[in-house]
């Protein structure tokens, strides 16, 4: 049962690491057409797994590739539009439009004509956006330089033809690959490692969820019934094992097909930015509450009986088709128990994009199918299975309580993003204490629910699990009075998002809080003096003569809270943050609107910056080419970096050394 708790806790631990990718290298070439006319070619070398968008995308879609030639009309003029390779086209179901993209490489060409006798080099800027199967980087820009050679060095017509055929492209590509090769390799390895870790995590979580689904009253009783059917209907033991294996494989096919449908519908770029979206969190909160009520016995979520009857009739056909429909019948009949778990897994996997839903359903279905195959191969093991009974409904109810508790995490995310202060830390913890206290009473037999069997005594396993839940409930109580609760760090709202930020019974004029706050500052995480305005924070840092720690964070960022509660709380790290640095925390999901006079169109993304969060997100993207949080940068008073930026780093010693490196560089 402990694994079930870990499974659902992990579902919410969506780790987002601040990092800087550079999957596109740009090179340039120049071709001569005549004495006055040239073709400027810009080639993008795109790392494997990434794709670059084309230039001509309708408004409302992803950011297109765009070239700006720093044109001097007295010297040259542009002839026609910038052309591009054929590329690939697909109808994106999220944007509901046809979108063109490139993989591997792409060549863009612009014809120019010099209008004076002075032949000059030409500068340009390209803005572009790239995505892989699980991430989309924010729009980026790069300066390009086209060197116009003299007449003796101009490309011949043959060279031009060769370039178009790809000979020169290969040379340029090889040269580009040699540029900063070690850095590129590190970026690729880091990216691949993070993607593989994410998929492995999804698989493990889904696999454990599949085992949890097995222990429900809709699935568990089917194991001996189905295995007995195969062993009795098959002429030989080998045939029975074969049919059971086909049955298990059919289960895997059905659920993986479901994951494939979700992948096809949502695509790679659809939901990877929804973790701080208010509507997403509210909808998911409602879904989890509905699932919880179903598990607790208020109602059952079932597919239409007519569908189950049709599928069941097909199962009587026998052969491979009959076995497949038997597996489909299991999926439909058990939907009232597996549906909420599958729904939770699919939403979580879809938010990661790419093939995550397929991987999730693969893990879930293998866990479901495995017992049928194993018990068919070894029928004697059936005798070791516990008898079906009330304990199956107990498992279902426990899952309902867990889903109910976790639902409030999503409601909390929405409240944090909107800064409504309706679900502050004390209210959140009170709800969790109530939920787990009632769960403990249920496990001890003090409360019964509609589908429970009469309980004359409780088993040792149920007693132990009840004690664990009770212990967890008692552990939560000091959190109401200011305890950090590091065991669940990142799940409740942060300590400063509280009715009593300084602790229960504390006064603003007691202890450390006697510090007079500078203008524009407030007490943030760990009672650190924090600025939320970049300009005011920098002005104070100059007066104080200290370096600045820029903290790009988010109200609904789980890893940000973990850093603040687990790393920043360390005595030596906290001492540095309070005494040797000026902290400026910039919340990228702050929904407060900027005054009309301060709203603008981003030079990087081309989008209108309307909110405070948009402003800080745009600053992070434009300056550091990163859009994930947490993201930390130590800068001097001229905004120059004093060390390499840092992302989520739970290693206290490493983070402490990183802070000191920036401070030492400031003092040089």
mmCIF file of N, CA and C in Angstrom, residues 450-497:
data_model
loop_
_atom_site.group_PDB
_atom_site.id
_atom_site.type_symbol
_atom_site.label_atom_id
_atom_site.label_comp_id
_atom_site.label_asym_id
_atom_site.label_seq_id
_atom_site.Cartn_x
_atom_site.Cartn_y
_atom_site.Cartn_z
ATOM 1 N N UNK A 450 -20.693 3.077 1.768
ATOM 2 C CA UNK A 450 -21.808 2.305 1.196
ATOM 3 C C UNK A 450 -21.479 0.872 0.768
ATOM 4 N N UNK A 451 -20.332 0.629 0.165
ATOM 5 C CA UNK A 451 -20.058 -0.696 -0.387
ATOM 6 C C UNK A 451 -19.232 -1.580 0.541
ATOM 7 N N UNK A 452 -19.033 -1.136 1.774
ATOM 8 C CA UNK A 452 -18.213 -1.919 2.702
ATOM 9 C C UNK A 452 -18.970 -3.130 3.233
ATOM 10 N N UNK A 453 -18.220 -4.223 3.420
ATOM 11 C CA UNK A 453 -18.780 -5.417 4.060
ATOM 12 C C UNK A 453 -18.713 -5.238 5.577
ATOM 13 N N UNK A 454 -19.551 -5.985 6.317
ATOM 14 C CA UNK A 454 -19.470 -5.905 7.792
ATOM 15 C C UNK A 454 -18.058 -6.255 8.260
ATOM 16 N N UNK A 455 -17.539 -5.490 9.213
ATOM 17 C CA UNK A 455 -16.157 -5.665 9.676
ATOM 18 C C UNK A 455 -16.153 -6.058 11.150
ATOM 19 N N UNK A 456 -15.874 -7.351 11.405
ATOM 20 C CA UNK A 456 -15.816 -7.827 12.787
ATOM 21 C C UNK A 456 -14.453 -7.575 13.424
ATOM 22 N N UNK A 457 -13.449 -7.568 12.601
ATOM 23 C CA UNK A 457 -12.090 -7.295 13.082
ATOM 24 C C UNK A 457 -11.278 -6.727 11.921
ATOM 25 N N UNK A 458 -10.147 -6.122 12.226
ATOM 26 C CA UNK A 458 -9.277 -5.603 11.168
ATOM 27 C C UNK A 458 -8.016 -6.453 11.118
ATOM 28 N N UNK A 459 -7.491 -6.602 9.890
ATOM 29 C CA UNK A 459 -6.296 -7.424 9.694
ATOM 30 C C UNK A 459 -5.067 -6.673 10.197
ATOM 31 N N UNK A 460 -3.991 -7.431 10.357
ATOM 32 C CA UNK A 460 -2.736 -6.817 10.804
ATOM 33 C C UNK A 460 -2.246 -5.807 9.773
ATOM 34 N N UNK A 461 -2.348 -6.182 8.483
ATOM 35 C CA UNK A 461 -1.914 -5.263 7.430
ATOM 36 C C UNK A 461 -2.683 -3.965 7.444
ATOM 37 N N UNK A 462 -4.013 -4.070 7.616
ATOM 38 C CA UNK A 462 -4.849 -2.864 7.666
ATOM 39 C C UNK A 462 -4.516 -2.034 8.897
ATOM 40 N N UNK A 463 -4.241 -2.677 10.011
ATOM 41 C CA UNK A 463 -3.873 -1.962 11.238
ATOM 42 C C UNK A 463 -2.570 -1.188 11.051
ATOM 43 N N UNK A 464 -1.572 -1.853 10.455
ATOM 44 C CA UNK A 464 -0.273 -1.204 10.248
ATOM 45 C C UNK A 464 -0.419 -0.013 9.306
ATOM 46 N N UNK A 465 -1.176 -0.222 8.211
ATOM 47 C CA UNK A 465 -1.357 0.886 7.283
ATOM 48 C C UNK A 465 -2.122 2.031 7.942
ATOM 49 N N UNK A 466 -3.106 1.687 8.781
ATOM 50 C CA UNK A 466 -3.845 2.715 9.513
ATOM 51 C C UNK A 466 -2.945 3.513 10.435
ATOM 52 N N UNK A 467 -1.998 2.825 11.094
ATOM 53 C CA UNK A 467 -1.044 3.521 11.971
ATOM 54 C C UNK A 467 -0.141 4.457 11.172
ATOM 55 N N UNK A 468 0.264 4.014 9.967
ATOM 56 C CA UNK A 468 1.094 4.874 9.112
ATOM 57 C C UNK A 468 0.337 6.136 8.716
ATOM 58 N N UNK A 469 -0.935 5.967 8.341
ATOM 59 C CA UNK A 469 -1.741 7.131 7.955
ATOM 60 C C UNK A 469 -1.945 8.052 9.149
ATOM 61 N N UNK A 470 -2.217 7.488 10.325
ATOM 62 C CA UNK A 470 -2.393 8.294 11.536
ATOM 63 C C UNK A 470 -1.112 9.055 11.865
ATOM 64 N N UNK A 471 0.044 8.385 11.731
ATOM 65 C CA UNK A 471 1.335 9.040 11.997
ATOM 66 C C UNK A 471 1.554 10.205 11.039
ATOM 67 N N UNK A 472 1.211 9.991 9.768
ATOM 68 C CA UNK A 472 1.349 11.060 8.776
ATOM 69 C C UNK A 472 0.437 12.235 9.128
ATOM 70 N N UNK A 473 -0.769 11.926 9.589
ATOM 71 C CA UNK A 473 -1.714 12.983 9.977
ATOM 72 C C UNK A 473 -1.162 13.811 11.136
ATOM 73 N N UNK A 474 -0.613 13.125 12.136
ATOM 74 C CA UNK A 474 -0.033 13.833 13.292
ATOM 75 C C UNK A 474 1.173 14.664 12.853
ATOM 76 N N UNK A 475 1.951 14.129 11.899
ATOM 77 C CA UNK A 475 3.113 14.861 11.375
ATOM 78 C C UNK A 475 2.697 16.193 10.737
ATOM 79 N N UNK A 476 1.507 16.212 10.106
ATOM 80 C CA UNK A 476 1.048 17.427 9.425
ATOM 81 C C UNK A 476 0.647 18.536 10.393
ATOM 82 N N UNK A 477 0.209 18.174 11.592
ATOM 83 C CA UNK A 477 -0.367 19.166 12.513
ATOM 84 C C UNK A 477 0.594 20.304 12.864
ATOM 85 N N UNK A 478 1.878 20.043 13.183
ATOM 86 C CA UNK A 478 2.775 21.174 13.484
ATOM 87 C C UNK A 478 2.939 22.154 12.325
ATOM 88 N N UNK A 479 2.611 21.709 11.105
ATOM 89 C CA UNK A 479 2.683 22.623 9.968
ATOM 90 C C UNK A 479 1.736 23.797 10.102
ATOM 91 N N UNK A 480 0.659 23.611 10.870
ATOM 92 C CA UNK A 480 -0.267 24.721 11.116
ATOM 93 C C UNK A 480 0.371 25.813 11.958
ATOM 94 N N UNK A 481 1.430 25.484 12.672
ATOM 95 C CA UNK A 481 2.076 26.434 13.582
ATOM 96 C C UNK A 481 3.469 26.836 13.103
ATOM 97 N N UNK A 482 3.749 26.573 11.808
ATOM 98 C CA UNK A 482 5.003 27.059 11.232
ATOM 99 C C UNK A 482 6.065 26.016 10.973
ATOM 100 N N UNK A 483 5.815 24.728 11.286
ATOM 101 C CA UNK A 483 6.807 23.683 10.999
ATOM 102 C C UNK A 483 6.981 23.546 9.490
ATOM 103 N N UNK A 484 8.211 23.301 9.004
ATOM 104 C CA UNK A 484 8.465 23.288 7.558
ATOM 105 C C UNK A 484 7.880 22.091 6.818
ATOM 106 N N UNK A 485 7.688 20.948 7.482
ATOM 107 C CA UNK A 485 7.134 19.743 6.850
ATOM 108 C C UNK A 485 7.912 19.357 5.595
ATOM 109 N N UNK A 486 9.202 19.102 5.772
ATOM 110 C CA UNK A 486 10.069 18.824 4.626
ATOM 111 C C UNK A 486 9.703 17.539 3.899
ATOM 112 N N UNK A 487 9.028 16.622 4.572
ATOM 113 C CA UNK A 487 8.640 15.364 3.945
ATOM 114 C C UNK A 487 7.722 15.586 2.747
ATOM 115 N N UNK A 488 6.902 16.623 2.791
ATOM 116 C CA UNK A 488 5.986 16.914 1.681
ATOM 117 C C UNK A 488 6.335 18.248 1.035
ATOM 118 N N UNK A 489 7.596 18.609 1.104
ATOM 119 C CA UNK A 489 8.046 19.887 0.546
ATOM 120 C C UNK A 489 7.621 20.031 -0.908
ATOM 121 N N UNK A 490 7.056 21.185 -1.243
ATOM 122 C CA UNK A 490 6.638 21.464 -2.607
ATOM 123 C C UNK A 490 5.165 21.217 -2.855
ATOM 124 N N UNK A 491 4.503 20.441 -1.991
ATOM 125 C CA UNK A 491 3.089 20.143 -2.209
ATOM 126 C C UNK A 491 2.173 21.190 -1.579
ATOM 127 N N UNK A 492 2.322 21.529 -0.298
ATOM 128 C CA UNK A 492 1.481 22.611 0.233
ATOM 129 C C UNK A 492 1.966 23.962 -0.294
ATOM 130 N N UNK A 493 1.168 25.005 -0.158
ATOM 131 C CA UNK A 493 1.649 26.344 -0.483
ATOM 132 C C UNK A 493 2.875 26.668 0.370
ATOM 133 N N UNK A 494 3.759 27.549 -0.111
ATOM 134 C CA UNK A 494 4.966 27.878 0.653
ATOM 135 C C UNK A 494 4.631 28.543 1.977
ATOM 136 N N UNK A 495 5.596 28.558 2.878
ATOM 137 C CA UNK A 495 5.351 29.062 4.229
ATOM 138 C C UNK A 495 4.997 30.548 4.239
ATOM 139 N N UNK A 496 5.516 31.302 3.260
ATOM 140 C CA UNK A 496 5.196 32.732 3.266
ATOM 141 C C UNK A 496 3.815 33.016 2.665
ATOM 142 N N UNK A 497 3.183 32.002 2.035
ATOM 143 C CA UNK A 497 1.819 32.142 1.524
ATOM 144 C C UNK A 497 0.883 31.618 2.606
#
